[in-house]
Amino acid sequence: MKKKLLPLFLLGSMLALFSLQGCAHDALETETETVKLQENPLSYIRKDYVKDMAVISGKQIEWENARTFKHENNVILISVPVKNESEKLIEELTFRIDGDKVSGHLWKFEANEKFSAEDHRLGAHEIMKKMTGNVTYIALEGSMRYQIKVVDGKIISDISSKFSGDGDMDSCGKKCHGSIEEVVITVPNPPTNPQPPTGPPIPPITVIPPTNNPNDPCTKAQAGSQKATDNSKTQKFSDAKQGIMNNFNQNGKENGVGMGRDTPNGELKATGVQELNANSGNINNPYNYPEADIHNHPGNTPPSAGDVYSMISYHNNYPSFNTRYIVTPGGTVYALVVTNANLFESFISNYPPSQIPGFAPNFSGSMFDDYTDIPNRETGLAHVLDKYNSGIALTKMDGNGNFKKINAKPNSNGGYSQTPCP
């Protein structure tokens, strides 16, 4: 019994550290920006602090539904709901304020089942008590990231955690939140994802160690992979994917859907299903800011060289276009994502496509040799995209619906094996 209680005791002790002062002075919060806050902290955060932050680029932030929380008459936290189209995702932005310091974070509650409208009004603990899935806490600055897994309302420790076993949501108690006076700034309409009324959420326990090396392939692909994951969890994507496969079952050809926005931060939209050719075609993307497209490969094959070269060409004309999804009859879903568009010019110059009339473009020279030397097309493509600095990465949807970059590593047999990014 003592062995069973020990992890819970440690968990409760850990959570108790996150009092109001602990939250403000947390030693892990090293990625904060020291600023002189203006009289209106919400205005400063909206206009200056979050400006050009890539992690929230394209998100529909409901600033008009922001809420502040006070402690001893001082504003210590502002929370802002983030609108999204997925029924299995609740997102929140929180901004902690400690004197002249601000630190922002993005919360993601990703459930296996759909959230109800009432769930959006619950506090963090109440949401987790009702869900099975992942809760992620991402710093807007730097690379700090926490994640916990919740199963039937209980915290299940990650393999990288010091702790093991179940954690009770109630073990935190009031020590995590302290006494907070809530002040609603303005709520003209009921928010889509309102801030849970019980106070600022507590940081989860499991620490996913950040990758600080900017040259690490996983670091380079992280933003693109996350964007591909976020868009794939929308109803627009699900409908497009299903429509493409329905058409394929009827015509046996490639079929595609274009996705984009009318304004930079507008609603994500999708075209109807477009019938293409047997093994190629151009997808019409009529939006002012094309963002992605989806098409199927009839032969259960991964993305091709033609997909890579045409994606680069399209991005050069529309820089907002950063993701190309490929779905197969077998259920595999890939995404080519842009990692560094500044490499496109030199890549095309050094390794131009080999074009045979009537066929899709292919790699050329040593890049083609390296690609064909690896029997597994997934591994071969991942290898040459990295080796020849294409600025594109190959990712693949895992069992949890998240896109992970595929890495090709030399093995003891003289070939290459796959290792996904964490």
Short mmCIF file of C-alpha atoms in Angstrom, two decimals:
data_model
loop_
_atom_site.label_atom_id
_atom_site.label_comp_id
_atom_site.label_asym_id
_atom_site.label_seq_id
_atom_site.Cartn_x
_atom_site.Cartn_y
_atom_site.Cartn_z
CA MET A 1 0.00 0.00 0.00
CA LYS A 2 2.85 2.36 0.81
CA LYS A 3 4.32 1.78 -2.64
CA LYS A 4 1.00 2.62 -4.23
CA LEU A 5 0.53 5.82 -2.19
CA LEU A 6 4.06 7.08 -2.74
CA PRO A 7 3.57 8.16 -6.39
CA LEU A 8 0.32 9.92 -5.45
CA PHE A 9 2.03 11.67 -2.56
CA LEU A 10 4.82 12.81 -4.87
CA LEU A 11 2.27 13.91 -7.46
CA GLY A 12 0.33 15.91 -4.90
CA SER A 13 3.53 17.49 -3.62
CA MET A 14 4.55 18.41 -7.13
CA LEU A 15 1.20 19.99 -7.89
CA ALA A 16 1.25 21.91 -4.62
CA LEU A 17 4.28 23.81 -5.91
CA PHE A 18 2.08 25.49 -8.46
CA SER A 19 0.51 28.04 -6.10
CA LEU A 20 -0.12 31.54 -7.43
CA GLN A 21 3.37 32.65 -6.48
CA GLY A 22 4.84 29.40 -7.76
CA CYS A 23 3.07 29.87 -11.08
CA ALA A 24 4.45 33.37 -11.38
CA HIS A 25 8.00 32.52 -10.29
CA ASP A 26 8.24 28.97 -11.61
CA ALA A 27 11.86 28.05 -12.24
CA LEU A 28 10.89 26.34 -15.48
CA GLU A 29 9.43 29.57 -16.83
CA THR A 30 12.75 30.79 -18.19
CA GLU A 31 11.32 31.49 -21.64
CA THR A 32 9.50 34.69 -20.68
CA GLU A 33 9.88 38.17 -22.07
CA THR A 34 10.70 40.97 -19.66
CA VAL A 35 8.57 43.94 -20.62
CA LYS A 36 7.13 47.07 -19.11
CA LEU A 37 3.41 46.42 -19.11
CA GLN A 38 1.13 49.21 -20.17
CA GLU A 39 -1.94 50.21 -18.21
CA ASN A 40 -4.05 47.85 -20.34
CA PRO A 41 -2.29 44.46 -20.19
CA LEU A 42 -4.73 42.83 -22.64
CA SER A 43 -4.06 45.52 -25.23
CA TYR A 44 -0.31 45.13 -24.80
CA ILE A 45 -0.48 41.33 -25.07
CA ARG A 46 -2.69 41.46 -28.15
CA LYS A 47 -0.80 44.16 -30.06
CA ASP A 48 2.80 43.58 -28.99
CA TYR A 49 3.49 40.40 -27.04
CA VAL A 50 1.96 37.84 -29.45
CA LYS A 51 2.92 39.70 -32.62
CA ASP A 52 4.45 37.33 -35.21
CA MET A 53 4.44 34.31 -32.87
CA ALA A 54 4.48 31.28 -35.19
CA VAL A 55 2.90 28.85 -32.72
CA ILE A 56 -0.44 30.71 -32.85
CA SER A 57 -0.26 31.87 -36.47
CA GLY A 58 -3.58 31.30 -38.23
CA LYS A 59 -5.51 30.54 -35.03
CA GLN A 60 -8.85 32.26 -34.46
CA ILE A 61 -8.20 33.93 -31.11
CA GLU A 62 -11.35 35.30 -29.47
CA TRP A 63 -9.86 38.37 -27.83
CA GLU A 64 -13.31 39.82 -27.21
CA ASN A 65 -14.01 36.95 -24.81
CA ALA A 66 -10.82 37.38 -22.75
CA ARG A 67 -10.97 37.10 -18.98
CA THR A 68 -8.62 38.36 -16.31
CA PHE A 69 -7.90 36.86 -12.91
CA LYS A 70 -6.74 38.90 -9.94
CA HIS A 71 -4.90 38.13 -6.74
CA GLU A 72 -4.87 40.82 -4.04
CA ASN A 73 -6.20 43.31 -6.60
CA ASN A 74 -3.37 42.65 -9.08
CA VAL A 75 -3.98 41.05 -12.46
CA ILE A 76 -1.95 37.85 -12.48
CA LEU A 77 -3.43 35.99 -15.45
CA ILE A 78 -5.39 36.61 -18.64
CA SER A 79 -7.03 33.75 -20.52
CA VAL A 80 -8.38 33.85 -24.06
CA PRO A 81 -10.38 31.11 -25.82
CA VAL A 82 -9.28 29.91 -29.24
CA LYS A 83 -11.98 28.96 -31.72
CA ASN A 84 -11.49 25.76 -33.67
CA GLU A 85 -13.64 23.48 -35.81
CA SER A 86 -12.81 20.19 -34.14
CA GLU A 87 -15.37 18.74 -31.73
CA LYS A 88 -12.61 16.80 -29.99
CA LEU A 89 -10.38 19.77 -29.18
CA ILE A 90 -10.56 22.64 -26.69
CA GLU A 91 -7.82 25.30 -26.90
CA GLU A 92 -6.98 28.18 -24.56
CA LEU A 93 -4.29 30.83 -24.44
CA THR A 94 -3.11 31.89 -20.98
CA PHE A 95 -0.85 34.83 -20.18
CA ARG A 96 0.74 34.96 -16.74
CA ILE A 97 1.72 38.38 -15.44
CA ASP A 98 4.20 38.94 -12.63
CA GLY A 99 5.15 42.58 -12.29
CA ASP A 100 6.93 43.47 -15.52
CA LYS A 101 7.10 39.89 -16.80
CA VAL A 102 4.68 38.11 -19.13
CA SER A 103 4.71 34.45 -20.20
CA GLY A 104 2.21 33.04 -22.64
CA HIS A 105 1.12 29.44 -23.15
CA LEU A 106 -1.20 27.47 -25.39
CA TRP A 107 -3.35 24.76 -23.79
CA LYS A 108 -4.74 21.89 -25.87
CA PHE A 109 -7.29 19.40 -24.53
CA GLU A 110 -7.42 16.66 -27.20
CA ALA A 111 -10.04 14.02 -26.41
CA ASN A 112 -10.76 10.70 -28.07
CA GLU A 113 -14.49 11.46 -27.95
CA LYS A 114 -16.37 14.65 -28.82
CA PHE A 115 -16.65 17.45 -26.28
CA SER A 116 -20.12 18.78 -25.48
CA ALA A 117 -20.99 22.48 -25.50
CA GLU A 118 -21.03 22.42 -21.71
CA ASP A 119 -17.48 21.02 -21.57
CA HIS A 120 -16.18 24.31 -22.99
CA ARG A 121 -17.41 26.06 -19.85
CA LEU A 122 -15.67 23.72 -17.40
CA GLY A 123 -12.43 24.27 -15.56
CA ALA A 124 -9.26 22.42 -16.48
CA HIS A 125 -9.72 19.77 -13.79
CA GLU A 126 -13.35 19.19 -14.73
CA ILE A 127 -12.45 18.79 -18.41
CA MET A 128 -9.75 16.26 -17.60
CA LYS A 129 -12.07 14.32 -15.27
CA LYS A 130 -14.45 13.69 -18.16
CA MET A 131 -11.97 12.89 -20.92
CA THR A 132 -9.61 10.32 -22.30
CA GLY A 133 -6.83 11.80 -24.41
CA ASN A 134 -3.91 14.20 -24.19
CA VAL A 135 -3.49 17.55 -22.48
CA THR A 136 -0.64 19.67 -23.85
CA TYR A 137 0.85 22.90 -22.48
CA ILE A 138 3.10 24.79 -24.92
CA ALA A 139 5.18 27.91 -24.22
CA LEU A 140 4.63 30.62 -26.82
CA GLU A 141 8.31 31.52 -26.53
CA GLY A 142 11.15 29.04 -26.76
CA SER A 143 10.60 25.29 -26.85
CA MET A 144 9.16 24.38 -23.43
CA ARG A 145 6.40 21.80 -23.71
CA TYR A 146 4.54 19.63 -21.21
CA GLN A 147 2.16 16.82 -21.94
CA ILE A 148 0.11 14.36 -19.92
CA LYS A 149 -2.10 11.50 -20.95
CA VAL A 150 -5.52 11.21 -19.32
CA VAL A 151 -7.48 7.95 -19.32
CA ASP A 152 -11.02 7.93 -17.92
CA GLY A 153 -10.32 11.09 -15.98
CA LYS A 154 -7.05 9.96 -14.42
CA ILE A 155 -3.55 11.21 -15.19
CA ILE A 156 -1.38 8.46 -16.69
CA SER A 157 2.30 9.34 -16.40
CA ASP A 158 4.37 9.54 -19.58
CA ILE A 159 7.37 7.23 -19.92
CA SER A 160 9.66 10.26 -19.59
CA SER A 161 8.19 11.19 -16.21
CA LYS A 162 9.77 10.47 -12.87
CA PHE A 163 6.38 9.31 -11.62
CA SER A 164 4.33 6.26 -12.48
CA GLY A 165 0.80 5.13 -11.82
CA ASP A 166 -2.43 7.09 -11.68
CA GLY A 167 -2.87 10.65 -10.51
CA ASP A 168 -6.10 11.93 -8.99
CA MET A 169 -7.33 15.29 -10.31
CA ASP A 170 -8.58 16.17 -6.83
CA SER A 171 -5.13 15.75 -5.28
CA CYS A 172 -4.27 19.26 -6.38
CA GLY A 173 -6.98 21.00 -4.40
CA LYS A 174 -6.99 24.73 -3.76
CA LYS A 175 -3.23 24.84 -3.35
CA CYS A 176 -2.90 24.94 -7.13
CA HIS A 177 -5.13 27.92 -7.63
CA GLY A 178 -5.16 29.94 -4.45
CA SER A 179 -7.70 32.69 -4.06
CA ILE A 180 -8.43 34.35 -7.39
CA GLU A 181 -10.92 37.07 -8.10
CA GLU A 182 -12.20 36.83 -11.67
CA VAL A 183 -12.92 39.99 -13.64
CA VAL A 184 -14.54 39.60 -17.05
CA ILE A 185 -13.27 42.27 -19.44
CA THR A 186 -16.05 41.98 -21.98
CA VAL A 187 -18.25 39.21 -23.23
CA PRO A 188 -20.63 40.65 -25.83
CA ASN A 189 -21.64 37.17 -27.02
CA PRO A 190 -21.34 33.72 -25.47
CA PRO A 191 -17.82 32.53 -26.28
CA THR A 192 -17.31 29.49 -28.47
CA ASN A 193 -14.69 28.06 -26.10
CA PRO A 194 -15.12 30.09 -22.88
CA GLN A 195 -12.45 30.12 -20.20
CA PRO A 196 -13.10 27.54 -17.50
CA PRO A 197 -14.46 29.51 -14.52
CA THR A 198 -12.43 27.82 -11.78
CA GLY A 199 -9.25 29.78 -12.35
CA PRO A 200 -6.02 29.41 -14.25
CA PRO A 201 -5.16 25.84 -15.16
CA ILE A 202 -2.28 24.09 -13.47
CA PRO A 203 0.79 23.03 -15.41
CA PRO A 204 0.77 19.29 -16.06
CA ILE A 205 3.42 17.01 -14.65
CA THR A 206 5.11 15.18 -17.50
CA VAL A 207 7.98 17.11 -19.05
CA ILE A 208 8.81 16.44 -22.67
CA PRO A 209 12.45 17.54 -22.96
CA PRO A 210 12.75 20.25 -25.63
CA THR A 211 15.08 19.89 -28.56
CA ASN A 212 17.32 22.94 -28.53
CA ASN A 213 19.44 22.12 -31.56
CA PRO A 214 18.05 24.25 -34.45
CA ASN A 215 19.73 21.91 -36.96
CA ASP A 216 17.97 18.84 -35.62
CA PRO A 217 15.59 17.48 -38.33
CA CYS A 218 12.78 17.04 -35.81
CA THR A 219 13.14 20.64 -34.65
CA LYS A 220 13.02 21.88 -38.22
CA ALA A 221 9.83 19.95 -38.94
CA GLN A 222 8.10 20.62 -35.63
CA ALA A 223 6.05 23.67 -36.63
CA GLY A 224 4.99 22.20 -39.96
CA SER A 225 4.07 18.87 -38.38
CA GLN A 226 1.97 20.59 -35.73
CA LYS A 227 0.17 22.69 -38.34
CA ALA A 228 -0.56 19.56 -40.39
CA THR A 229 -1.89 17.87 -37.25
CA ASP A 230 -4.09 20.81 -36.24
CA ASN A 231 -5.72 21.15 -39.66
CA SER A 232 -6.22 17.40 -39.97
CA LYS A 233 -8.35 17.39 -36.82
CA THR A 234 -10.92 19.76 -38.29
CA GLN A 235 -14.24 18.62 -39.70
CA LYS A 236 -13.27 20.21 -43.03
CA PHE A 237 -10.34 17.82 -43.35
CA SER A 238 -12.34 14.77 -42.30
CA ASP A 239 -15.07 15.55 -44.85
CA ALA A 240 -12.50 16.18 -47.60
CA LYS A 241 -10.63 12.95 -46.90
CA GLN A 242 -13.82 10.91 -46.88
CA GLY A 243 -15.07 12.59 -50.06
CA ILE A 244 -11.80 11.85 -51.86
CA MET A 245 -11.90 8.17 -50.94
CA ASN A 246 -15.57 7.92 -51.92
CA ASN A 247 -14.74 9.33 -55.34
CA PHE A 248 -11.74 7.03 -55.70
CA ASN A 249 -13.94 4.01 -55.01
CA GLN A 250 -16.10 5.10 -57.92
CA ASN A 251 -13.56 6.31 -60.50
CA GLY A 252 -10.29 4.61 -59.48
CA LYS A 253 -8.38 7.85 -60.12
CA GLU A 254 -6.61 10.49 -58.11
CA ASN A 255 -8.99 13.03 -56.55
CA GLY A 256 -8.17 16.19 -54.67
CA VAL A 257 -9.43 19.00 -52.41
CA GLY A 258 -7.92 22.46 -51.92
CA MET A 259 -7.90 24.14 -48.49
CA GLY A 260 -7.26 27.77 -47.59
CA ARG A 261 -8.51 31.00 -46.06
CA ASP A 262 -9.97 34.21 -47.46
CA THR A 263 -7.97 36.27 -44.94
CA PRO A 264 -4.71 35.39 -43.13
CA ASN A 265 -6.51 34.51 -39.89
CA GLY A 266 -9.89 33.65 -41.38
CA GLU A 267 -11.84 30.42 -41.25
CA LEU A 268 -10.25 27.38 -42.86
CA LYS A 269 -12.28 26.43 -45.95
CA ALA A 270 -12.23 23.52 -48.38
CA THR A 271 -13.30 23.05 -51.98
CA GLY A 272 -15.44 20.22 -53.22
CA VAL A 273 -13.76 17.02 -54.41
CA GLN A 274 -12.03 17.47 -57.77
CA GLU A 275 -11.53 14.50 -60.09
CA LEU A 276 -7.95 14.32 -61.37
CA ASN A 277 -6.17 11.93 -63.74
CA ALA A 278 -5.16 8.33 -63.17
CA ASN A 279 -1.87 9.22 -61.47
CA SER A 280 -1.54 13.02 -61.55
CA GLY A 281 -3.42 16.28 -61.78
CA ASN A 282 -3.62 19.89 -60.63
CA ILE A 283 -5.84 20.85 -57.69
CA ASN A 284 -7.68 24.16 -57.93
CA ASN A 285 -7.28 26.19 -54.73
CA PRO A 286 -9.38 29.36 -55.14
CA TYR A 287 -8.75 30.98 -51.76
CA ASN A 288 -6.77 34.19 -51.23
CA TYR A 289 -4.44 32.33 -48.88
CA PRO A 290 -4.08 28.70 -50.03
CA GLU A 291 -2.85 26.63 -47.10
CA ALA A 292 -2.97 22.96 -48.04
CA ASP A 293 -4.33 20.39 -50.42
CA ILE A 294 -5.24 16.72 -50.17
CA HIS A 295 -5.17 14.02 -52.83
CA ASN A 296 -5.12 10.26 -52.94
CA HIS A 297 -2.61 7.83 -54.41
CA PRO A 298 -4.48 4.85 -55.90
CA GLY A 299 -1.56 2.46 -55.44
CA ASN A 300 -0.96 2.84 -51.68
CA THR A 301 2.27 4.73 -52.42
CA PRO A 302 3.81 7.60 -50.41
CA PRO A 303 4.34 11.10 -51.86
CA SER A 304 6.29 11.20 -55.10
CA ALA A 305 9.04 13.42 -56.48
CA GLY A 306 6.35 15.11 -58.56
CA ASP A 307 4.45 15.98 -55.36
CA VAL A 308 7.60 17.58 -53.95
CA TYR A 309 8.50 19.68 -57.00
CA SER A 310 4.95 20.87 -57.66
CA MET A 311 4.56 21.77 -53.98
CA ILE A 312 7.69 23.95 -54.11
CA SER A 313 6.42 25.63 -57.28
CA TYR A 314 3.03 26.33 -55.72
CA HIS A 315 4.57 27.68 -52.50
CA ASN A 316 6.75 30.06 -54.51
CA ASN A 317 3.56 31.57 -55.95
CA TYR A 318 1.54 31.36 -52.72
CA PRO A 319 3.77 31.47 -49.60
CA SER A 320 0.81 30.61 -47.37
CA PHE A 321 0.76 27.10 -48.89
CA ASN A 322 2.75 24.84 -46.55
CA THR A 323 1.13 21.39 -46.43
CA ARG A 324 0.36 18.68 -48.97
CA TYR A 325 -1.58 15.67 -47.68
CA ILE A 326 -1.60 12.29 -49.44
CA VAL A 327 -4.09 9.57 -48.46
CA THR A 328 -4.04 5.95 -49.58
CA PRO A 329 -6.69 3.21 -49.88
CA GLY A 330 -4.91 1.37 -47.08
CA GLY A 331 -5.62 4.22 -44.66
CA THR A 332 -2.12 5.72 -44.43
CA VAL A 333 -2.03 9.52 -44.41
CA TYR A 334 1.15 11.45 -45.25
CA ALA A 335 1.89 15.17 -45.18
CA LEU A 336 4.70 16.98 -46.95
CA VAL A 337 5.46 20.11 -44.91
CA VAL A 338 7.62 23.14 -45.61
CA THR A 339 10.56 23.42 -43.20
CA ASN A 340 12.64 26.12 -44.87
CA ALA A 341 11.44 27.84 -48.03
CA ASN A 342 14.76 29.71 -48.28
CA LEU A 343 16.34 26.46 -49.50
CA PHE A 344 14.01 26.04 -52.47
CA GLU A 345 16.00 28.13 -54.94
CA SER A 346 19.31 26.35 -54.34
CA PHE A 347 17.61 22.94 -54.23
CA ILE A 348 15.90 23.42 -57.60
CA SER A 349 19.11 24.84 -59.07
CA ASN A 350 21.28 21.95 -57.85
CA TYR A 351 18.75 19.13 -58.31
CA PRO A 352 16.26 20.10 -61.03
CA PRO A 353 13.47 17.65 -61.80
CA SER A 354 13.98 15.05 -64.49
CA GLN A 355 11.00 15.44 -66.78
CA ILE A 356 10.02 12.82 -69.36
CA PRO A 357 7.06 13.86 -71.53
CA GLY A 358 3.91 12.12 -70.42
CA PHE A 359 5.30 11.25 -66.98
CA ALA A 360 5.41 13.05 -63.63
CA PRO A 361 8.69 14.79 -62.67
CA ASN A 362 11.31 12.68 -60.90
CA PHE A 363 14.56 13.32 -59.05
CA SER A 364 17.75 13.57 -61.07
CA GLY A 365 21.45 12.75 -60.75
CA SER A 366 22.82 11.54 -57.44
CA MET A 367 19.54 12.36 -55.72
CA PHE A 368 17.71 9.91 -57.97
CA ASP A 369 20.38 7.26 -57.35
CA ASP A 370 20.12 7.63 -53.57
CA TYR A 371 16.32 7.59 -53.76
CA THR A 372 16.12 4.38 -55.79
CA ASP A 373 18.88 2.62 -53.81
CA ILE A 374 16.48 2.36 -50.85
CA PRO A 375 13.71 -0.18 -51.59
CA ASN A 376 11.24 1.33 -49.13
CA ARG A 377 9.79 4.42 -50.82
CA GLU A 378 8.93 6.12 -47.51
CA THR A 379 12.45 5.73 -46.20
CA GLY A 380 14.01 6.68 -49.53
CA LEU A 381 12.01 9.89 -49.85
CA ALA A 382 12.65 10.93 -46.24
CA HIS A 383 16.37 10.30 -46.75
CA VAL A 384 16.87 12.35 -49.91
CA LEU A 385 14.67 15.26 -48.76
CA ASP A 386 16.96 15.66 -45.74
CA LYS A 387 20.28 14.85 -47.38
CA TYR A 388 19.84 17.27 -50.28
CA ASN A 389 18.44 20.15 -48.17
CA SER A 390 15.12 20.35 -50.00
CA GLY A 391 13.34 22.51 -47.39
CA ILE A 392 10.56 19.88 -47.34
CA ALA A 393 9.99 17.09 -44.78
CA LEU A 394 7.98 13.88 -45.05
CA THR A 395 5.61 13.29 -42.13
CA LYS A 396 3.15 10.50 -41.42
CA MET A 397 0.04 10.34 -39.25
CA ASP A 398 0.50 8.07 -36.25
CA GLY A 399 -2.11 6.10 -34.32
CA ASN A 400 -3.06 9.16 -32.28
CA GLY A 401 -3.76 11.30 -35.34
CA ASN A 402 -0.53 13.31 -35.03
CA PHE A 403 1.89 13.86 -37.89
CA LYS A 404 5.48 12.85 -37.11
CA LYS A 405 8.47 13.42 -39.35
CA ILE A 406 10.05 10.25 -40.77
CA ASN A 407 13.82 10.06 -40.32
CA ALA A 408 16.04 7.67 -42.28
CA LYS A 409 18.99 6.34 -40.27
CA PRO A 410 21.78 4.00 -41.48
CA ASN A 411 21.47 0.51 -40.01
CA SER A 412 23.91 -2.35 -39.40
CA ASN A 413 22.89 -4.08 -42.65
CA GLY A 414 24.23 -1.27 -44.79
CA GLY A 415 20.77 0.09 -45.53
CA TYR A 416 18.44 2.57 -43.87
CA SER A 417 15.76 2.23 -41.23
CA GLN A 418 12.99 4.59 -40.13
CA THR A 419 12.85 6.45 -36.84
CA PRO A 420 9.92 8.85 -36.23
CA CYS A 421 10.35 12.11 -34.39
CA PRO A 422 9.01 12.16 -30.79
#
